[in-house]
Amino acid sequence: MSGVQVQSVVGEACRVGEGPVWEGAAGTLLYVDVLAQDVCRWHPHTGTVEKVHLDGTVGCAVPRRGRAGYAVACGTTFGLLDWDERRFTPVAAVDKDRPNNRFNDGKVDPAGRFFAGTMGNETAPAVLERKQGSLYSLDAGSDGSAATATRHFRDVDISNGLDWSLDNATFFYIDSLAYSLFAFKYDVTTGTLSDRRVVYRFEPDEAIPDGQCLDAEGRLWVACYNGGRVIRIDPETGKRLQVVKLPVSKTTSCCFGGPDYSELFVTSACEGLDAAGLEREPQAGNVFKITGLGVKGRAPFEYAG
Ligand SMILES: O=C(O)[C@H](O)[C@@H](O)[C@H](O)[C@H](O)CO
Ligand SMILES: [Zn+2]
């Protein structure tokens, strides 16, 4: 499509930018830098980025329903971040028997549960002990009881992008080193997954599938790490519908945002690029905005706890 434009909007490079979420009420973009251990908030009107630095790697941060601050998956701990006080309060720890693990990508389900997965720590991008990760969700707690974490499955290499179908009946999931986009049946009442199937197998030049998000037509946008692109997939047919290339190779994740959710924001990484790579890709680690796609996204779900 000819009207598609790609523009770098945040020039402050992330080591591993991840987990973009558009905050509609404030008109800001929330994202994390996993390895710099920062939760970041970009203000489009001033062009400024605020950051809160945490004590561990940050897999993802998500908005809370009707409450200030964020729920965060930090190290191997789900917790709450008071942004103004810059204080992280742990809520539930996972993978206690896996000291070398960390949380990676996450997102809130349509009922307000915070899903996030883990992986072994990487010695270099995509180099890690295999099958160490699991997918978890954090419920909201009820009647004053503490929120608890539930493990959905284990033996994950790099737990990555996730989202839910428009009718809430399907959960889409990427384990990066499986080079596949999976779908599960989803029961939104109980928050349980079943019947995994493959929706799409990534092609060699699409490299490593990473973050993803659903658009308002029910199609998925997947960021291809080392592939320098986002691709649009129809989960009904398993067909790739569109490719948008970016001027950086390590595209990590994407979300729709902007006043009417018609802009696609894409995070990227510079970690793992040598001096020559950085010279080739001076914008590595930036956040990009793609306009003119002709499709909108939807507002993010918010953690109910
Ligand atoms: O962005 C992520 O999900 C991980 O935190 C990164 O480490 C990279 O994606 C990974 O190296 C490539 O798969
Ligand atoms: Zn990712």
mmCIF file of C-alpha atoms and ligand atoms in Angstrom:
data_model
loop_
_atom_site.group_PDB
_atom_site.id
_atom_site.type_symbol
_atom_site.label_atom_id
_atom_site.label_comp_id
_atom_site.label_asym_id
_atom_site.label_seq_id
_atom_site.Cartn_x
_atom_site.Cartn_y
_atom_site.Cartn_z
ATOM 1 C CA MET A 1 0.000 0.000 0.000
ATOM 2 C CA SER A 2 1.452 3.264 -1.117
ATOM 3 C CA GLY A 3 0.381 5.605 1.679
ATOM 4 C CA VAL A 4 2.345 3.722 4.317
ATOM 5 C CA GLN A 5 4.946 5.819 6.100
ATOM 6 C CA VAL A 6 7.500 4.787 8.689
ATOM 7 C CA GLN A 7 8.981 7.406 10.975
ATOM 8 C CA SER A 8 11.269 7.237 14.011
ATOM 9 C CA VAL A 9 9.495 9.027 16.863
ATOM 10 C CA VAL A 10 11.685 8.211 19.863
ATOM 11 C CA GLY A 11 15.380 8.680 19.143
ATOM 12 C CA GLU A 12 16.532 7.751 22.617
ATOM 13 C CA ALA A 13 17.690 4.229 21.817
ATOM 14 C CA CYS A 14 16.599 1.262 23.901
ATOM 15 C CA ARG A 15 18.895 -1.713 24.412
ATOM 16 C CA VAL A 16 15.802 -3.926 24.043
ATOM 17 C CA GLY A 17 12.641 -1.852 23.570
ATOM 18 C CA GLU A 18 9.545 -3.950 24.147
ATOM 19 C CA GLY A 19 5.903 -4.104 25.138
ATOM 20 C CA PRO A 20 4.432 -0.873 23.697
ATOM 21 C CA VAL A 21 0.980 0.048 25.048
ATOM 22 C CA TRP A 22 -0.970 3.155 24.030
ATOM 23 C CA GLU A 23 -2.478 5.013 26.972
ATOM 24 C CA GLY A 24 -5.580 6.545 25.435
ATOM 25 C CA ALA A 25 -6.622 8.928 28.204
ATOM 26 C CA ALA A 26 -3.186 10.521 28.491
ATOM 27 C CA GLY A 27 -2.205 10.143 24.842
ATOM 28 C CA THR A 28 1.133 8.610 25.831
ATOM 29 C CA LEU A 29 3.028 5.475 24.819
ATOM 30 C CA LEU A 30 4.172 3.140 27.564
ATOM 31 C CA TYR A 31 6.973 0.677 26.785
ATOM 32 C CA VAL A 32 9.936 -0.931 28.486
ATOM 33 C CA ASP A 33 13.649 -1.318 27.902
ATOM 34 C CA VAL A 34 14.128 -4.884 29.131
ATOM 35 C CA LEU A 35 17.880 -4.816 29.697
ATOM 36 C CA ALA A 36 18.202 -1.180 30.776
ATOM 37 C CA GLN A 37 15.583 -2.115 33.411
ATOM 38 C CA ASP A 38 13.435 0.906 32.601
ATOM 39 C CA VAL A 39 9.715 1.478 32.274
ATOM 40 C CA CYS A 40 9.377 4.312 29.753
ATOM 41 C CA ARG A 41 6.573 6.725 28.915
ATOM 42 C CA TRP A 42 6.741 8.820 25.766
ATOM 43 C CA HIS A 43 4.777 12.060 25.406
ATOM 44 C CA PRO A 44 4.174 12.717 21.689
ATOM 45 C CA HIS A 45 3.391 16.411 22.147
ATOM 46 C CA THR A 46 6.605 17.300 23.947
ATOM 47 C CA GLY A 47 8.717 14.504 22.510
ATOM 48 C CA THR A 48 9.982 13.680 25.991
ATOM 49 C CA VAL A 49 10.495 10.262 27.582
ATOM 50 C CA GLU A 50 10.030 9.729 31.314
ATOM 51 C CA LYS A 51 11.633 6.641 32.816
ATOM 52 C CA VAL A 52 11.410 4.704 36.030
ATOM 53 C CA HIS A 53 14.409 2.471 36.627
ATOM 54 C CA LEU A 54 13.752 -0.852 38.371
ATOM 55 C CA ASP A 55 15.941 -3.305 40.241
ATOM 56 C CA GLY A 56 15.613 -6.059 37.657
ATOM 57 C CA THR A 57 14.994 -6.671 33.964
ATOM 58 C CA VAL A 58 11.544 -5.483 32.888
ATOM 59 C CA GLY A 59 9.600 -7.828 30.595
ATOM 60 C CA CYS A 60 6.525 -5.637 30.290
ATOM 61 C CA ALA A 61 4.368 -3.029 32.001
ATOM 62 C CA VAL A 62 0.604 -2.644 31.628
ATOM 63 C CA PRO A 63 -1.955 -0.051 32.713
ATOM 64 C CA ARG A 64 -4.321 -0.701 35.614
ATOM 65 C CA ARG A 65 -8.085 -0.314 35.414
ATOM 66 C CA GLY A 66 -9.246 2.800 37.232
ATOM 67 C CA ARG A 67 -5.975 3.094 39.137
ATOM 68 C CA ALA A 68 -2.785 5.045 38.659
ATOM 69 C CA GLY A 69 0.528 3.309 38.060
ATOM 70 C CA TYR A 70 1.198 0.030 36.302
ATOM 71 C CA ALA A 71 1.379 -3.693 36.799
ATOM 72 C CA VAL A 72 4.864 -4.860 35.860
ATOM 73 C CA ALA A 73 6.614 -8.169 35.236
ATOM 74 C CA CYS A 74 10.119 -7.527 36.610
ATOM 75 C CA GLY A 75 12.789 -10.204 36.958
ATOM 76 C CA THR A 76 10.595 -13.183 37.835
ATOM 77 C CA THR A 77 8.154 -11.145 39.920
ATOM 78 C CA PHE A 78 4.738 -9.730 39.122
ATOM 79 C CA GLY A 79 4.311 -6.437 40.950
ATOM 80 C CA LEU A 80 2.768 -2.998 41.001
ATOM 81 C CA LEU A 81 4.612 0.179 40.132
ATOM 82 C CA ASP A 82 3.688 3.451 41.778
ATOM 83 C CA TRP A 83 4.950 5.738 39.030
ATOM 84 C CA ASP A 84 4.964 8.976 41.005
ATOM 85 C CA GLU A 85 6.756 7.447 43.986
ATOM 86 C CA ARG A 86 8.913 5.271 41.709
ATOM 87 C CA ARG A 87 8.194 2.354 44.000
ATOM 88 C CA PHE A 88 7.800 -1.284 42.931
ATOM 89 C CA THR A 89 5.746 -3.549 45.206
ATOM 90 C CA PRO A 90 6.080 -7.295 44.556
ATOM 91 C CA VAL A 91 2.819 -9.238 44.283
ATOM 92 C CA ALA A 92 3.680 -12.782 43.163
ATOM 93 C CA ALA A 93 6.942 -14.524 42.297
ATOM 94 C CA VAL A 94 7.221 -17.264 39.643
ATOM 95 C CA ASP A 95 9.907 -19.724 38.501
ATOM 96 C CA LYS A 96 11.409 -19.789 41.986
ATOM 97 C CA ASP A 97 13.393 -22.897 41.021
ATOM 98 C CA ARG A 98 14.869 -21.091 37.980
ATOM 99 C CA PRO A 99 17.167 -18.311 39.225
ATOM 100 C CA ASN A 100 18.440 -17.753 35.691
ATOM 101 C CA ASN A 101 14.986 -16.909 34.326
ATOM 102 C CA ARG A 102 13.328 -13.589 33.634
ATOM 103 C CA PHE A 103 9.941 -12.346 32.533
ATOM 104 C CA ASN A 104 9.535 -11.322 28.912
ATOM 105 C CA ASP A 105 6.517 -10.039 26.944
ATOM 106 C CA GLY A 106 3.032 -9.731 28.464
ATOM 107 C CA LYS A 107 -0.431 -8.261 27.950
ATOM 108 C CA VAL A 108 -3.778 -7.973 29.705
ATOM 109 C CA ASP A 109 -6.614 -10.284 28.621
ATOM 110 C CA PRO A 110 -10.146 -9.011 27.872
ATOM 111 C CA ALA A 111 -11.214 -9.824 31.448
ATOM 112 C CA GLY A 112 -8.352 -7.918 33.095
ATOM 113 C CA ARG A 113 -5.893 -10.735 33.858
ATOM 114 C CA PHE A 114 -2.224 -9.869 33.352
ATOM 115 C CA PHE A 115 -0.532 -12.527 31.210
ATOM 116 C CA ALA A 116 3.273 -12.675 30.924
ATOM 117 C CA GLY A 117 5.772 -15.390 30.089
ATOM 118 C CA THR A 118 9.311 -16.207 31.143
ATOM 119 C CA MET A 119 12.520 -17.362 29.471
ATOM 120 C CA GLY A 120 16.096 -18.223 30.419
ATOM 121 C CA ASN A 121 18.460 -15.259 30.497
ATOM 122 C CA GLU A 122 20.193 -14.728 27.177
ATOM 123 C CA THR A 123 23.984 -14.668 26.886
ATOM 124 C CA ALA A 124 23.454 -12.984 23.499
ATOM 125 C CA PRO A 125 20.200 -12.243 21.635
ATOM 126 C CA ALA A 126 18.314 -15.530 21.200
ATOM 127 C CA VAL A 127 21.170 -17.521 22.811
ATOM 128 C CA LEU A 128 19.896 -19.163 25.989
ATOM 129 C CA GLU A 129 19.165 -22.431 27.706
ATOM 130 C CA ARG A 130 16.118 -23.859 25.916
ATOM 131 C CA LYS A 131 12.726 -24.794 27.390
ATOM 132 C CA GLN A 132 13.175 -22.913 30.666
ATOM 133 C CA GLY A 133 10.172 -20.613 30.334
ATOM 134 C CA SER A 134 6.474 -20.776 31.190
ATOM 135 C CA LEU A 135 3.393 -18.688 30.505
ATOM 136 C CA TYR A 136 1.683 -17.191 33.558
ATOM 137 C CA SER A 137 -1.229 -14.963 34.377
ATOM 138 C CA LEU A 138 -1.873 -12.831 37.410
ATOM 139 C CA ASP A 139 -5.500 -12.586 38.484
ATOM 140 C CA ALA A 140 -6.907 -9.496 40.116
ATOM 141 C CA GLY A 141 -7.380 -11.001 43.581
ATOM 142 C CA SER A 142 -10.809 -10.591 45.078
ATOM 143 C CA ASP A 143 -12.391 -9.415 48.315
ATOM 144 C CA GLY A 144 -9.087 -8.060 49.496
ATOM 145 C CA SER A 145 -7.219 -11.328 48.851
ATOM 146 C CA ALA A 146 -3.798 -11.155 47.239
ATOM 147 C CA ALA A 147 -3.578 -11.711 43.492
ATOM 148 C CA THR A 148 -2.131 -15.088 42.542
ATOM 149 C CA ALA A 149 -0.106 -16.254 39.562
ATOM 150 C CA THR A 150 -1.256 -19.255 37.513
ATOM 151 C CA ARG A 151 1.020 -21.270 35.244
ATOM 152 C CA HIS A 152 -0.656 -22.153 31.917
ATOM 153 C CA PHE A 153 2.118 -24.225 30.339
ATOM 154 C CA ARG A 154 5.869 -24.739 30.550
ATOM 155 C CA ASP A 155 8.799 -25.680 28.265
ATOM 156 C CA VAL A 156 8.831 -22.352 26.461
ATOM 157 C CA ASP A 157 12.046 -21.086 24.840
ATOM 158 C CA ILE A 158 11.336 -17.341 24.509
ATOM 159 C CA SER A 159 7.834 -16.437 25.649
ATOM 160 C CA ASN A 160 6.801 -13.586 23.418
ATOM 161 C CA GLY A 161 3.903 -11.823 21.672
ATOM 162 C CA LEU A 162 0.332 -12.488 22.718
ATOM 163 C CA ASP A 163 -3.175 -11.206 22.063
ATOM 164 C CA TRP A 164 -6.804 -12.304 21.958
ATOM 165 C CA SER A 165 -9.302 -12.567 19.092
ATOM 166 C CA LEU A 166 -12.120 -10.044 18.778
ATOM 167 C CA ASP A 167 -14.638 -12.580 20.134
ATOM 168 C CA ASN A 168 -12.308 -13.474 23.056
ATOM 169 C CA ALA A 169 -12.494 -17.156 22.084
ATOM 170 C CA THR A 170 -8.924 -17.493 20.811
ATOM 171 C CA PHE A 171 -5.541 -16.710 22.360
ATOM 172 C CA PHE A 172 -2.647 -16.029 19.996
ATOM 173 C CA TYR A 173 0.881 -16.720 21.189
ATOM 174 C CA ILE A 174 4.467 -16.727 19.973
ATOM 175 C CA ASP A 175 7.288 -18.816 21.372
ATOM 176 C CA SER A 176 10.044 -17.201 19.302
ATOM 177 C CA LEU A 177 12.302 -20.178 18.745
ATOM 178 C CA ALA A 178 9.380 -22.324 17.577
ATOM 179 C CA TYR A 179 9.193 -19.896 14.591
ATOM 180 C CA SER A 180 5.446 -20.298 14.738
ATOM 181 C CA LEU A 181 2.350 -18.340 15.620
ATOM 182 C CA PHE A 182 0.097 -20.495 17.787
ATOM 183 C CA ALA A 183 -3.600 -20.231 18.581
ATOM 184 C CA PHE A 184 -5.373 -21.745 21.587
ATOM 185 C CA LYS A 185 -9.034 -21.953 22.445
ATOM 186 C CA TYR A 186 -9.607 -19.394 25.157
ATOM 187 C CA ASP A 187 -12.216 -19.402 27.884
ATOM 188 C CA VAL A 188 -12.427 -15.785 28.981
ATOM 189 C CA THR A 189 -14.626 -16.640 31.961
ATOM 190 C CA THR A 190 -12.013 -18.880 33.574
ATOM 191 C CA GLY A 191 -8.873 -17.620 31.828
ATOM 192 C CA THR A 192 -7.915 -21.093 30.614
ATOM 193 C CA LEU A 193 -6.238 -22.185 27.375
ATOM 194 C CA SER A 194 -6.643 -25.407 25.420
ATOM 195 C CA ASP A 195 -6.150 -27.043 22.011
ATOM 196 C CA ARG A 196 -2.967 -25.457 20.701
ATOM 197 C CA ARG A 197 -2.599 -25.280 16.926
ATOM 198 C CA VAL A 198 -0.203 -23.574 14.509
ATOM 199 C CA VAL A 199 -1.643 -20.615 12.610
ATOM 200 C CA TYR A 200 1.447 -19.502 10.699
ATOM 201 C CA ARG A 201 5.029 -20.668 10.249
ATOM 202 C CA PHE A 202 7.550 -17.876 9.781
ATOM 203 C CA GLU A 203 9.696 -17.827 6.670
ATOM 204 C CA PRO A 204 13.498 -17.694 6.922
ATOM 205 C CA ASP A 205 13.765 -13.996 6.019
ATOM 206 C CA GLU A 206 11.168 -13.181 8.673
ATOM 207 C CA ALA A 207 13.765 -14.430 11.154
ATOM 208 C CA ILE A 208 12.567 -14.556 14.777
ATOM 209 C CA PRO A 209 8.910 -13.753 15.551
ATOM 210 C CA ASP A 210 8.656 -11.449 18.556
ATOM 211 C CA GLY A 211 5.803 -9.174 19.756
ATOM 212 C CA GLN A 212 2.366 -9.028 18.166
ATOM 213 C CA CYS A 213 -0.967 -7.245 18.347
ATOM 214 C CA LEU A 214 -4.426 -7.728 16.918
ATOM 215 C CA ASP A 215 -6.078 -5.073 14.733
ATOM 216 C CA ALA A 216 -9.744 -4.080 14.636
ATOM 217 C CA GLU A 217 -10.328 -6.488 11.717
ATOM 218 C CA GLY A 218 -9.031 -9.426 13.758
ATOM 219 C CA ARG A 219 -5.728 -9.747 11.909
ATOM 220 C CA LEU A 220 -2.364 -9.955 13.653
ATOM 221 C CA TRP A 221 0.659 -7.698 13.285
ATOM 222 C CA VAL A 222 3.885 -9.448 14.220
ATOM 223 C CA ALA A 223 7.271 -7.775 14.716
ATOM 224 C CA CYS A 224 10.063 -9.870 13.213
ATOM 225 C CA TYR A 225 13.274 -9.649 15.233
ATOM 226 C CA ASN A 226 16.287 -9.640 12.865
ATOM 227 C CA GLY A 227 13.735 -9.382 10.053
ATOM 228 C CA GLY A 228 13.411 -5.586 10.179
ATOM 229 C CA ARG A 229 9.685 -5.649 9.517
ATOM 230 C CA VAL A 230 6.203 -6.083 10.806
ATOM 231 C CA ILE A 231 3.924 -8.464 8.973
ATOM 232 C CA ARG A 232 0.148 -8.775 8.976
ATOM 233 C CA ILE A 233 -1.281 -12.266 9.223
ATOM 234 C CA ASP A 234 -4.839 -13.474 8.803
ATOM 235 C CA PRO A 235 -5.267 -16.090 11.537
ATOM 236 C CA GLU A 236 -8.342 -17.517 9.772
ATOM 237 C CA THR A 237 -6.490 -18.478 6.602
ATOM 238 C CA GLY A 238 -2.895 -18.563 7.874
ATOM 239 C CA LYS A 239 -1.937 -16.198 5.039
ATOM 240 C CA ARG A 240 0.427 -13.266 5.248
ATOM 241 C CA LEU A 241 -1.428 -10.194 4.016
ATOM 242 C CA GLN A 242 1.126 -7.392 4.234
ATOM 243 C CA VAL A 243 4.769 -6.610 4.978
ATOM 244 C CA VAL A 244 6.063 -3.256 6.213
ATOM 245 C CA LYS A 245 9.838 -2.895 6.397
ATOM 246 C CA LEU A 246 11.624 -0.684 8.905
ATOM 247 C CA PRO A 247 15.117 0.847 8.773
ATOM 248 C CA VAL A 248 16.312 -1.336 11.677
ATOM 249 C CA SER A 249 16.687 -5.114 11.833
ATOM 250 C CA LYS A 250 15.782 -5.796 15.460
ATOM 251 C CA THR A 251 12.087 -4.918 15.434
ATOM 252 C CA THR A 252 10.684 -6.311 18.677
ATOM 253 C CA SER A 253 7.007 -5.493 19.211
ATOM 254 C CA CYS A 254 4.089 -3.336 18.090
ATOM 255 C CA CYS A 255 0.812 -1.803 19.218
ATOM 256 C CA PHE A 256 -1.797 0.476 17.707
ATOM 257 C CA GLY A 257 -2.210 3.935 19.160
ATOM 258 C CA GLY A 258 -2.712 7.588 18.398
ATOM 259 C CA PRO A 259 -5.966 9.527 18.809
ATOM 260 C CA ASP A 260 -8.016 7.015 16.816
ATOM 261 C CA TYR A 261 -5.740 3.942 17.086
ATOM 262 C CA SER A 262 -4.747 4.204 13.426
ATOM 263 C CA GLU A 263 -0.994 4.458 14.033
ATOM 264 C CA LEU A 264 1.165 1.398 14.616
ATOM 265 C CA PHE A 265 4.016 1.921 17.084
ATOM 266 C CA VAL A 266 6.989 -0.419 16.763
ATOM 267 C CA THR A 267 9.760 -0.857 19.333
ATOM 268 C CA SER A 268 13.261 -2.048 18.460
ATOM 269 C CA ALA A 269 16.561 -3.111 19.996
ATOM 270 C CA CYS A 270 20.212 -2.243 19.497
ATOM 271 C CA GLU A 271 21.559 -4.921 21.854
ATOM 272 C CA GLY A 272 23.665 -7.391 19.916
ATOM 273 C CA LEU A 273 24.686 -4.995 17.120
ATOM 274 C CA ASP A 274 28.426 -4.389 16.772
ATOM 275 C CA ALA A 275 29.956 -1.056 15.750
ATOM 276 C CA ALA A 276 29.475 -1.782 12.052
ATOM 277 C CA GLY A 277 25.858 -2.784 12.679
ATOM 278 C CA LEU A 278 25.182 0.414 14.586
ATOM 279 C CA GLU A 279 26.682 2.411 11.753
ATOM 280 C CA ARG A 280 24.419 0.648 9.268
ATOM 281 C CA GLU A 281 21.398 1.136 11.521
ATOM 282 C CA PRO A 282 21.787 4.453 13.329
ATOM 283 C CA GLN A 283 18.147 4.253 14.457
ATOM 284 C CA ALA A 284 18.469 0.828 16.112
ATOM 285 C CA GLY A 285 16.657 0.879 19.444
ATOM 286 C CA ASN A 286 14.309 3.704 18.448
ATOM 287 C CA VAL A 287 10.512 3.590 18.564
ATOM 288 C CA PHE A 288 8.839 3.981 15.175
ATOM 289 C CA LYS A 289 5.401 5.101 14.072
ATOM 290 C CA ILE A 290 3.768 3.615 10.993
ATOM 291 C CA THR A 291 0.911 5.584 9.443
ATOM 292 C CA GLY A 292 -1.290 5.068 6.402
ATOM 293 C CA LEU A 293 -1.996 1.392 7.037
ATOM 294 C CA GLY A 294 -5.707 1.924 6.518
ATOM 295 C CA VAL A 295 -6.577 -0.243 9.491
ATOM 296 C CA LYS A 296 -7.075 0.590 13.146
ATOM 297 C CA GLY A 297 -6.277 -1.211 16.352
ATOM 298 C CA ARG A 298 -8.179 -1.293 19.589
ATOM 299 C CA ALA A 299 -7.597 0.169 23.022
ATOM 300 C CA PRO A 300 -5.540 -2.036 25.358
ATOM 301 C CA PHE A 301 -7.208 -3.985 28.146
ATOM 302 C CA GLU A 302 -6.268 -2.889 31.649
ATOM 303 C CA TYR A 303 -5.230 -5.034 34.586
ATOM 304 C CA ALA A 304 -8.159 -5.399 36.962
ATOM 305 C CA GLY A 305 -6.045 -5.622 40.137
HETATM 306 O O1 LIG B 1 12.284 -8.813 22.746
HETATM 307 C C1 LIG B 1 12.182 -9.892 23.346
HETATM 308 O O2 LIG B 1 11.177 -10.526 23.385
HETATM 309 C C2 LIG B 1 13.356 -10.403 24.092
HETATM 310 O O3 LIG B 1 13.388 -9.725 25.316
HETATM 311 C C3 LIG B 1 14.624 -10.205 23.352
HETATM 312 O O4 LIG B 1 15.632 -10.772 24.068
HETATM 313 C C4 LIG B 1 14.612 -10.640 21.891
HETATM 314 O O5 LIG B 1 13.363 -10.647 21.351
HETATM 315 C C5 LIG B 1 15.250 -11.977 21.596
HETATM 316 O O6 LIG B 1 16.591 -11.896 21.789
HETATM 317 C C6 LIG B 1 15.034 -12.473 20.202
HETATM 318 O O7 LIG B 1 14.135 -13.453 20.197
HETATM 319 ZN ZN ZN B 2 9.479 -9.726 22.645
#
